[in-house]
Short mmCIF file of C-alpha atoms and ligand atoms in Angstrom, two decimals:
data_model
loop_
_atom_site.label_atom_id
_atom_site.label_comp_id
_atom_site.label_asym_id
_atom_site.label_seq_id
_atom_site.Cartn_x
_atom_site.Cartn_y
_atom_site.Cartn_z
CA UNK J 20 -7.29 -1.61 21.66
CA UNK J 21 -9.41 -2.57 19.01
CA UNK J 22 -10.59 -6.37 18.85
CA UNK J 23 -10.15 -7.08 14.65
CA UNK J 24 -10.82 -10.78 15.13
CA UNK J 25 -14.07 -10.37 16.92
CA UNK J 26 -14.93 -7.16 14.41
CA UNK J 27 -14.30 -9.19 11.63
CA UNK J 28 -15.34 -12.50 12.48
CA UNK J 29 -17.73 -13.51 9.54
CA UNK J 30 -15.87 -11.50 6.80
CA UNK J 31 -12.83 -13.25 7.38
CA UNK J 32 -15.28 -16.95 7.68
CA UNK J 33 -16.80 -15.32 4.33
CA UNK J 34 -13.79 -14.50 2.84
CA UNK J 35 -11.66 -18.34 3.70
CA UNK J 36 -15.14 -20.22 2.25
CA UNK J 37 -14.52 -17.91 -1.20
CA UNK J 38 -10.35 -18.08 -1.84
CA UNK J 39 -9.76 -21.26 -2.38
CA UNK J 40 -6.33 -21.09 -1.61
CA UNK J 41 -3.24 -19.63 0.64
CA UNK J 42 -1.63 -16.27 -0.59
CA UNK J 43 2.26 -16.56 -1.48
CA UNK J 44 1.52 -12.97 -1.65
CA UNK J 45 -0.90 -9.77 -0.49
CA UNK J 46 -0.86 -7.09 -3.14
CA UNK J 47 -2.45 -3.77 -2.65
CA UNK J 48 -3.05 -1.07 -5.80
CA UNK J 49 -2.58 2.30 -5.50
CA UNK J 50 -4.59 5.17 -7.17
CA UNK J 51 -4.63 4.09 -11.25
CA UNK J 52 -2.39 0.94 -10.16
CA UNK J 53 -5.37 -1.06 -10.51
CA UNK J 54 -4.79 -2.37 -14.25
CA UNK J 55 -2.11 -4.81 -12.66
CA UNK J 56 -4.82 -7.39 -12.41
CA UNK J 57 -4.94 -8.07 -15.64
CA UNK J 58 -1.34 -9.34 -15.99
CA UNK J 59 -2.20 -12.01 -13.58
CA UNK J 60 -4.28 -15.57 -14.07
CA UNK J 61 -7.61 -14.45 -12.18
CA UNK J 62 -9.18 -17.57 -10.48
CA UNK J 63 -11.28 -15.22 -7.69
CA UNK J 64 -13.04 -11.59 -8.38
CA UNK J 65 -14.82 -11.23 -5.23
CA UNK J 66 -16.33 -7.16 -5.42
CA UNK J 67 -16.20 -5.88 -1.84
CA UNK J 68 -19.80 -5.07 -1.94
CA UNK J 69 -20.60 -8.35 -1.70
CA UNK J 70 -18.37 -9.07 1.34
CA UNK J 71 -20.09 -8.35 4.59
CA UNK J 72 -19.32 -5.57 6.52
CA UNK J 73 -16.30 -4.56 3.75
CA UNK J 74 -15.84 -0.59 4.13
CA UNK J 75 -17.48 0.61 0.33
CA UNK J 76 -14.78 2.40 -1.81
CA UNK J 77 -15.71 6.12 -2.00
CA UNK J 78 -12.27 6.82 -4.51
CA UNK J 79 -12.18 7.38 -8.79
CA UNK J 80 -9.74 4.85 -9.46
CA UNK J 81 -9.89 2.66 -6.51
CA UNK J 82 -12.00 -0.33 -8.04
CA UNK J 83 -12.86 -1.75 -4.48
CA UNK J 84 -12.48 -5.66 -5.38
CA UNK J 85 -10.20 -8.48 -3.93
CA UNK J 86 -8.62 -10.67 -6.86
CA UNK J 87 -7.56 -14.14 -5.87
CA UNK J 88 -4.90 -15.49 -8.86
CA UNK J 89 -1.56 -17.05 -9.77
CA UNK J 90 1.16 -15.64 -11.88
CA UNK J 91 4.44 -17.67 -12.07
CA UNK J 92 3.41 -20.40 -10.00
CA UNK J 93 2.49 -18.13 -7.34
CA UNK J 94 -0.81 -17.36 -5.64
CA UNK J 95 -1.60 -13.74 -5.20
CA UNK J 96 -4.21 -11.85 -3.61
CA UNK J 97 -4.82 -8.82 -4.48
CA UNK J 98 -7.01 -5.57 -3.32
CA UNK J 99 -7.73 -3.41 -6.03
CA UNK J 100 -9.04 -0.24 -3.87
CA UNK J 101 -7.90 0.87 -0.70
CA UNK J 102 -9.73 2.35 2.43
CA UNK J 103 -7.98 5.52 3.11
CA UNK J 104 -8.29 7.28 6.44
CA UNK J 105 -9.50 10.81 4.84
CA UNK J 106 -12.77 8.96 3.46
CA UNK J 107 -13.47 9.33 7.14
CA UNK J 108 -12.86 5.53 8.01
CA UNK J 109 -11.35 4.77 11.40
CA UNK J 110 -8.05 3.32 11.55
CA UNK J 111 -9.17 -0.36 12.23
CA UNK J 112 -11.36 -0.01 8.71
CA UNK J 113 -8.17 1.18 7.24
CA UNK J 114 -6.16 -1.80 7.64
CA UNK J 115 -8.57 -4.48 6.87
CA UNK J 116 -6.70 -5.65 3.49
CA UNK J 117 -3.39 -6.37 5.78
CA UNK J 118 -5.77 -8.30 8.50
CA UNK J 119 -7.28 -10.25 5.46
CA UNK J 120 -3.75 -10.95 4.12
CA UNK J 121 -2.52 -12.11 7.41
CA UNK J 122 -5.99 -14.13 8.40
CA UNK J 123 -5.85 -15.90 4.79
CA UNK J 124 -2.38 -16.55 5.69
CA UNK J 125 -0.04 -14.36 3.72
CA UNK J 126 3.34 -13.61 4.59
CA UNK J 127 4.61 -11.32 2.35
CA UNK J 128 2.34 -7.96 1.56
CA UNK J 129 3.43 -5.52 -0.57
CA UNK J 130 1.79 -1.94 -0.50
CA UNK J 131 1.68 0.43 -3.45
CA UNK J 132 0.51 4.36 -3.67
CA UNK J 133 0.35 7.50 -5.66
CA UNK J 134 2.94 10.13 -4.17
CA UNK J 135 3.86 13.25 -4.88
CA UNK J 136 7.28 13.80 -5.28
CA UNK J 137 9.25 16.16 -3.16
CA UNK J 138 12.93 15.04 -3.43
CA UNK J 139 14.43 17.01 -6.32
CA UNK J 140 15.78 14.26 -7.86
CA UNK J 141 12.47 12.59 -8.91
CA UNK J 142 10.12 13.55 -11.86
CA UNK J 143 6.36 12.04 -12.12
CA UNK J 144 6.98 8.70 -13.43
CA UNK J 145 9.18 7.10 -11.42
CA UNK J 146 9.45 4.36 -8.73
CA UNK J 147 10.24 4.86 -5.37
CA UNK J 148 11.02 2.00 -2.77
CA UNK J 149 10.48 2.95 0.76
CA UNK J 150 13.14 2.87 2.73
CA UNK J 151 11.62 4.38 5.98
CA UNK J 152 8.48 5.93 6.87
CA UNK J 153 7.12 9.43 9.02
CA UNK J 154 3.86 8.59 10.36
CA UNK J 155 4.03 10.88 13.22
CA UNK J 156 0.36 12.14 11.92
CA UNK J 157 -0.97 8.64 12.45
CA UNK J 158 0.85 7.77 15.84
CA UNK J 159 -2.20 7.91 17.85
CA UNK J 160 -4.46 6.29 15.37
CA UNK J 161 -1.83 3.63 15.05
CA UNK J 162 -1.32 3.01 18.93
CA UNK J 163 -5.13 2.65 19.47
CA UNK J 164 -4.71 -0.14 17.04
CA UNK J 165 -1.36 -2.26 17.76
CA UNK J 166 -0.79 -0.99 21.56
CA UNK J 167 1.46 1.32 23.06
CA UNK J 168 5.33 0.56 23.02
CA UNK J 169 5.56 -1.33 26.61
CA UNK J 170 8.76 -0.63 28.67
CA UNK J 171 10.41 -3.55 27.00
CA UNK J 172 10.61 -1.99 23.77
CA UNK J 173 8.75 -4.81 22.01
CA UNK J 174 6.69 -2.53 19.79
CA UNK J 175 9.45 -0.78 19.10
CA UNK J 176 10.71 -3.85 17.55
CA UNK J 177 8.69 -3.77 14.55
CA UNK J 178 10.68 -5.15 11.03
CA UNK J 179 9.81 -2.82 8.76
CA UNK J 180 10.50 -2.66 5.52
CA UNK J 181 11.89 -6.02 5.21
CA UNK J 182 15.22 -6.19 4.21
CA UNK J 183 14.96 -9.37 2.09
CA UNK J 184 11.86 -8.34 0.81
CA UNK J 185 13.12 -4.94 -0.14
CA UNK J 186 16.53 -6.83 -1.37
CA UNK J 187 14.65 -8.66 -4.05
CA UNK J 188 12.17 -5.44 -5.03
CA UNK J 189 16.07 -3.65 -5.89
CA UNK J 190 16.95 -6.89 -7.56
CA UNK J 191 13.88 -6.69 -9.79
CA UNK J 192 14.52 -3.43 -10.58
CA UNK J 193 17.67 -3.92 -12.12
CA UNK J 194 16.73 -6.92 -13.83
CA UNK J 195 14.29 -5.00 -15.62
CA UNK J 196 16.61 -1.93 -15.97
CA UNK J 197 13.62 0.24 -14.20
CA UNK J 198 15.70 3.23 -12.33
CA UNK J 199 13.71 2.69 -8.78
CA UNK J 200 14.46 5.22 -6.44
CA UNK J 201 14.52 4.83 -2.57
CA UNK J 202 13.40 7.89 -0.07
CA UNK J 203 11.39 8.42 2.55
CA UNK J 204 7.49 8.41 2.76
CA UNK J 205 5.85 10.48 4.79
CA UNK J 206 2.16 10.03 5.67
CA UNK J 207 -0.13 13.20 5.45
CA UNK J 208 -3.87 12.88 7.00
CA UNK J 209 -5.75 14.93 3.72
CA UNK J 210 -7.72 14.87 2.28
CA UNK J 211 -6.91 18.00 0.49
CA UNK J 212 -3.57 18.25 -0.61
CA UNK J 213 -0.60 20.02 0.85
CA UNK J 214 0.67 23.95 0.63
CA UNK J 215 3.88 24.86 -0.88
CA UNK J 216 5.19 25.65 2.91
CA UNK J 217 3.63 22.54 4.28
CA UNK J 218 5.90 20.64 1.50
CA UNK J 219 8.87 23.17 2.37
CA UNK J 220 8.54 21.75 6.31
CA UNK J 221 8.57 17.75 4.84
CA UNK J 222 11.59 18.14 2.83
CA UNK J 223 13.30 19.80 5.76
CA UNK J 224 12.83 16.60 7.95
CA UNK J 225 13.64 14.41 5.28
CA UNK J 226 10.22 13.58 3.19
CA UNK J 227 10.94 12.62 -0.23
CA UNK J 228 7.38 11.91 -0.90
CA UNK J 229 4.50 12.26 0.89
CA UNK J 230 0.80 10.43 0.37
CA UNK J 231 -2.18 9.84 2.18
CA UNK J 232 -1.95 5.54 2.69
CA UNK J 233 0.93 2.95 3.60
CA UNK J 234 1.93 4.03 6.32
CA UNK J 235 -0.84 2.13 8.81
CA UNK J 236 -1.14 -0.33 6.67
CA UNK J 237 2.62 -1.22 6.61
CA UNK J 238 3.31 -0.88 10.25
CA UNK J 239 0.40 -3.25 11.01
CA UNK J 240 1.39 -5.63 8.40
CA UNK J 241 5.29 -5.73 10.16
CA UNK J 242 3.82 -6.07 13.16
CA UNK J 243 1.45 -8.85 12.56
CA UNK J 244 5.14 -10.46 11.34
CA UNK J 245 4.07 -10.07 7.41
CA UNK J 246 7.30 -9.69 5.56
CA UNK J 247 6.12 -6.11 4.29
CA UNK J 248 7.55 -3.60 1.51
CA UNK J 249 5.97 -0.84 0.40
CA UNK J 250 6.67 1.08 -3.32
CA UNK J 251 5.03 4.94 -4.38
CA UNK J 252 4.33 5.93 -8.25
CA UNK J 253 5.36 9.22 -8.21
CA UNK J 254 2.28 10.77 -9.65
CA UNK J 255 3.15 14.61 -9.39
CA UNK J 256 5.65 17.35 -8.12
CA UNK J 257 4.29 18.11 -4.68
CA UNK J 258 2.65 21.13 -3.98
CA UNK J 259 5.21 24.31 -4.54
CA UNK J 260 7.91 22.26 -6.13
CA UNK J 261 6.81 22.74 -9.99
CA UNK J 262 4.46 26.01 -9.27
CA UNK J 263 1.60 24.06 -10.49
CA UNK J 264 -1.68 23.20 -8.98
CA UNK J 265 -2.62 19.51 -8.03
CA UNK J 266 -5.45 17.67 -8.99
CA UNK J 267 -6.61 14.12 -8.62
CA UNK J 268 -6.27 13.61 -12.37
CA UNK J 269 -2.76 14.17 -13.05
CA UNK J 270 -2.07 11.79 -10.63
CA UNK J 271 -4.62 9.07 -12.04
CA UNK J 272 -2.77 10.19 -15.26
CA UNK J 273 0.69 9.68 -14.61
CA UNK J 274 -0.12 6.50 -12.38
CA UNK J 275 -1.82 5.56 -16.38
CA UNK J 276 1.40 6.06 -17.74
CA UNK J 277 3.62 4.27 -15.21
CA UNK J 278 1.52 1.37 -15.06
CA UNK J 279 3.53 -0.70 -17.80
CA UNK J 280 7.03 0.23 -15.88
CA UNK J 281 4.98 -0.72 -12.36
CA UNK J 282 3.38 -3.78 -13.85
CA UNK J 283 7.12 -5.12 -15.06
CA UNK J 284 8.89 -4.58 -11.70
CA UNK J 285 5.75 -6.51 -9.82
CA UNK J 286 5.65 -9.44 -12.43
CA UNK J 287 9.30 -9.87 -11.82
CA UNK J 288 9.50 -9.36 -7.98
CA UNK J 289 6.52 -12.22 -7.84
CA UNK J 290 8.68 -14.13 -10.12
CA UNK J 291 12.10 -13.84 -7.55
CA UNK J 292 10.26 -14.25 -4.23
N1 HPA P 323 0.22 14.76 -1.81
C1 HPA P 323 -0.44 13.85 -1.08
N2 HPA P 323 -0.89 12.70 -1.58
C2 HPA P 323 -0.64 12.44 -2.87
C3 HPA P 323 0.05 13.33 -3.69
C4 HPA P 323 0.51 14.56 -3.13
O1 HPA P 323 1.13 15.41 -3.80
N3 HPA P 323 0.13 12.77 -4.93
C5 HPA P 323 -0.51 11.56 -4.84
N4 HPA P 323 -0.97 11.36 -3.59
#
């Protein structure tokens, strides 16, 4: 098993001399969710390329900086970028933001993504809370990193998403009359994106959208006892569902379009929690 606190031993000193303050909150943007920091008091903009031993961002659209600010008397810290495991990053790189979140003392992370959209009921545009997660691509990955179940079940035991947490996201929704659907997320390795009959096989064991991200990241937040909730932008009809080809930009696009929608539901869910 990997050692994070001996890994990242002066990045997380680095990081507690620079944020001056405990997280109510953990935040991290997905692909073209990154705008979000603007609707929030900034009192930190610490670029990750300053931060020792911080994986570089290698993604359009993922602006690879950690925001430290307030926004209705809460502090929030957010990671604008993620480190996704098809940039070729191991798993323990992967989850750094969540082992930041928890070191600095967060207990409530909540993870957003780009998704394509697989259930028929969904068009690009809308909001999907996860309800449960397939990860069964990222077992192994994930086991090298919080353990194997033991015999007593106690990784088994793992409380994700939160229930409260995902009670007040459903609450925020209708508050703000934003239609947020729930489904299933299922993770896919990448980095290119899926085939029709790949997407055919997902929505025949349930998917209802499927990304590369939050899956990891969510687990190992639960698990380091983070109240954690995750929430996709569905970006684009997955591959095979609409007939038309994928590209990177339609999802930066859509995730463009969304981001007034997205940026409503967040202000009010920091505003309830
Ligand atoms: N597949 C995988 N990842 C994605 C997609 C998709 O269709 N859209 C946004 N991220």
């Amino acid at each position: 098993m990997v050692n994070l606190n001996s890994k990242y031993q002066e990045l997380i000193d680095q990081l507690k001399r620079e944020i001056p303050a405990h997280p109510d909150l953990s935040i991290i943007l997905g692909s073209g969710l990154g705008d979000f920091v603007n609707e929030i008091k900034l009192i930190k903009s610490i670029p990750t390329s300053s931060i020792k031993n911080y994986p570089p961002s290698t993604i359009k659209g993922h602006e690879g900086k950690i925001h430290f600010g307030e926004y209705s008397g809460k502090n929030i810290l957010i990671f604008q970028g993620r480190i996704h495991f098809y940039e070729g990053y191991n798993i323990s790189e992967c989850v750094l933001p969540v082992f930041i979140s928890h070191k600095l003392n967060s207990k409530k992370i909540i993870l957003t993504n780009a998704a394509g959209g697989i259930n028929p009921l969904f068009t690009p545009g809308d909001l999907m809370l996860i309800e449960s997660v397939n990860g069964i691509a990222i077992k192994k990955e994930l086991s090298d990193l919080i353990g194997i179940p033991t015999i007593d079940g106690k990784n088994n035991l793992i409380n994700f998403p939160s229930p409260k947490l995902n009670e007040i996201i459903k609450k925020a929704a209708l508050l703000e009359k934003i239609d947020l659907k729930e489904g299933v997320y299922w993770y896919v390795k990448g980095p290119s994106y899926e085939t029709p009959s790949e997407i055919k096989m997902i929505k025949k064991f349930g998917g209802d959208a499927v990304g590369m991200s939050t899956v990891h990241e969510s687990i190992f937040a639960a698990y380091l006892g983070l109240e954690t909730a995750s929430i996709s932008c569905i970006t684009n009809f997955a591959a095979g569902i609409s007939g038309k080809k994928l590209n990177h930009e339609e999802v930066t696009e859509t995730a463009n379009k969304v981001k007034y929608k997205f940026e409503r539901l967040v202000k009010k869910i920091i505003s309830l929690i």
